[in-house]
Amino acid sequence: MAEIEKQGLRAWLMTDTPTSRRHARFAALYAGWLTLKANPMAMVGLAILILLLGMAAFAPLLSPHDPFEQNLIGRLQSMGAEGHILGTDSLGRDLLSRVIYGSRITLYIVALVALIAPIVGLLVGTVAGYTGGIVDAILMRITDIFLAFPRLVLALAFVAALGAGIENAVLAISLTAWPPYARIARAETLTIRNSDYIAAVKLQGAGAFRIITKHIWPLCISSLIVRVTLDMAGVILAAAGLGFLGLGAQPPSPEWGAMISEGRRFILDSWWVATIPGLAIFTVSLGFNLLGDGLRDVLDPKDGDSA
Amino acid sequence: MSDISVENLNVWFGDHEERVDAVKGASFDVPSGSSFGLVGESGSGKSTILRAIMGLVPTWSGGLKIGDLTLGHKRPKTFYKDVQMVFQDPYASLHPRHSVDQVLGETLFLHGFKDVDRRILQLLDDVGLGREFRFRYPHQLSGGQRQRVAIARALAPEPSVILLDEPTSALDVSVQAEVLNLLSDLRDEHKLTYLMVSHNLAVVAHMCDATAVMQNGEIVEVLSVEDMRAMNPSHPYTRNLLEGSFGYKPTAEQSA
């Protein structure tokens, strides 16, 4: 009985002739999901990110120890030591617990930067590209100024001005990360704005705001998503770099980048202290990249053609 | 009521040394309810006249009048309710991420219609597309189906004038006839005035009452369709064009 119902739902979702707008949206979502599901690498990426989310959500249940509990007698225990599967760091804190709790900080940074930078970039780039003329010149020169600084140096200056801490680090990284998005969005807008379908909607009396948000944004988003997922590794590392310089996450918070810089001092005789958080960063970055690649295939209307 | 009058229209692109005059001193009148053709080779300024009328080209001078409305450089919103355009390439004139429903729905919304759902179905019926096409995306449609969507979009605000920019040139020959028949049916049904650009004289002869022949941005001759069928042009370029429309004929020396 349940099997028949399932078949019915599937047929309802797979239909060629949706009966309402809501139905059509569900069918399109389902078709997108099927495309994503057919890509095994994207599913691996998705699995990694779901694991990361689960880890962050259930950190207190999953971690065997308190991530801040020091034990100077049992410092730098190697992997597989009793009670510490991944060993301990220079203050005798359990590495596994610290990596698990660190996923919260990493997710926090990544989510905020991924929200702020592409949206600011999209806004600046599409407005500049669509409006053209003096507005374009002013916005793009501002973008140039931000691009001219090395990223970490600019972030350092911002954090130094705003004060150390993870929120300010996020803000600083976002401020330095948006110009490439603005450039991509502007380039896409320039090719789109003279197309016939934009002329056609102008002939219906649509204003610039509607054209930019409803007609240009949807076409820019797929290239931006790919760029975001490629940038995520860089964002995690930039946050780590700021932490290393004492301007990002403050000790004893178990931020992965800060953990690496701590372990750097013992890298020759206690390699796992730096390696474990490094592997965590690597895995999460890989997850973002794989999922981003798959998402691009789903979002591209020409490749999404299964009919 | 909605006749088109074009008086000494000039359109140019670029400034100073780079200035290109695309249309030079074009004048013609289209009576309400009739169809008027613009023919000429590529680059002769046919499409530019349409784009100038629609307000898509800002650099023009001269007199443009639709009905009682004299057009300035800024078009009032009511203008777009009365005058619409169908573009040449249906592969480029539909937004790749918008379904047929979104395209027509947005158009109707922008023109302030309330009963959007009923009108979308009505429009699909009008252009001979089944209701199952309502939630399709452009990449799921053929060229002819896309052009029907574009025609439905132009019909949505219930205009009295439609400008057609080579509406069939991007389509297969078999589909061209279908779309042309659809256009003439719609003209009779909705009492439309057409201004149609084409480089295909057969299309113009089929659709239009009169036609202007353009060469290098100038109108060299305005010809009635009877004169065209009788092969009775007054300008040598028109004669060339008419003879060319019969295809390549080897001359006596070449065939010998």
Coordinates of C-alpha atoms in Angstrom, one line a residue, chain A residues 16-22 24 28 194-207 210 214-216 218-222 299-302 304-307, chain B residues 51 54 56 77 80 83-85 87-89 91-98 101 105-107 109-111 116-117 120 131-132 134-137 139-140 153-154 157:
Chain A
D16 CA 5.5 16.6 -17.7
T17 CA 2.3 18.5 -17.3
P18 CA 2.1 20.1 -13.8
T19 CA -1.3 21.4 -12.9
S20 CA -0.4 24.4 -10.7
R21 CA 2.5 26.7 -10.0
R22 CA 3.3 24.9 -6.7
A24 CA 5.6 22.9 -11.1
A28 CA 11.5 21.3 -10.9
N194 CA 21.9 43.7 -24.2
S195 CA 20.1 40.4 -24.9
D196 CA 16.7 40.3 -26.5
Y197 CA 15.0 38.9 -23.4
I198 CA 16.0 41.9 -21.4
A199 CA 14.8 44.2 -24.2
A200 CA 11.5 42.2 -24.3
V201 CA 10.9 42.8 -20.6
K202 CA 11.8 46.5 -20.9
L203 CA 9.0 46.6 -23.6
Q204 CA 6.6 45.5 -20.9
G205 CA 7.5 48.6 -18.9
A206 CA 9.7 46.8 -16.3
G207 CA 12.0 49.1 -14.3
R210 CA 12.8 44.4 -11.4
K214 CA 14.3 39.1 -11.3
H215 CA 16.1 38.7 -14.6
I216 CA 19.8 39.2 -14.1
P218 CA 19.1 34.3 -11.5
L219 CA 21.6 34.1 -14.3
C220 CA 24.5 35.2 -12.2
I221 CA 23.9 33.0 -9.3
S222 CA 25.3 29.7 -10.7
L299 CA 21.6 25.2 -11.8
D300 CA 22.7 25.4 -15.4
P301 CA 19.4 25.3 -17.4
K302 CA 21.0 23.7 -20.5
G304 CA 19.5 20.3 -16.6
D305 CA 17.7 19.1 -19.7
S306 CA 16.7 15.6 -19.1
A307 CA 13.5 15.7 -21.1
Chain B
R51 CA 14.0 49.4 -32.3
M54 CA 10.0 50.8 -29.5
L56 CA 15.3 50.7 -27.6
K77 CA 3.8 53.3 -19.9
Y80 CA 3.8 49.6 -24.2
V83 CA 2.5 48.7 -29.1
Q84 CA 4.4 45.5 -28.8
M85 CA 7.2 43.8 -30.6
F87 CA 11.9 39.6 -31.9
Q88 CA 13.7 37.8 -34.6
D89 CA 15.4 35.0 -32.7
Y91 CA 16.2 31.4 -28.9
A92 CA 17.4 34.8 -27.6
S93 CA 14.2 36.5 -26.7
L94 CA 13.0 34.2 -23.9
H95 CA 14.7 34.2 -20.5
P96 CA 16.4 30.8 -20.1
R97 CA 15.4 30.4 -16.5
H98 CA 11.7 31.6 -16.8
D101 CA 4.0 30.7 -17.1
G105 CA 2.5 36.0 -15.8
E106 CA 5.1 38.7 -15.4
T107 CA 3.9 40.5 -18.5
F109 CA 1.3 41.6 -13.9
L110 CA 3.3 44.5 -15.3
H111 CA 0.4 45.7 -17.3
V116 CA -3.7 36.4 -14.6
D117 CA -4.4 32.7 -14.6
I120 CA -2.4 32.9 -19.5
R131 CA -2.0 23.9 -21.8
E132 CA 0.7 21.3 -21.0
R134 CA 2.4 26.3 -19.4
F135 CA 5.2 25.2 -17.0
R136 CA 7.8 24.4 -19.6
Y137 CA 11.1 26.2 -19.8
H139 CA 15.0 24.7 -23.4
Q140 CA 12.1 22.2 -23.4
R153 CA 3.9 37.7 -24.8
A154 CA 3.4 40.4 -27.4
P157 CA -1.2 43.5 -23.1

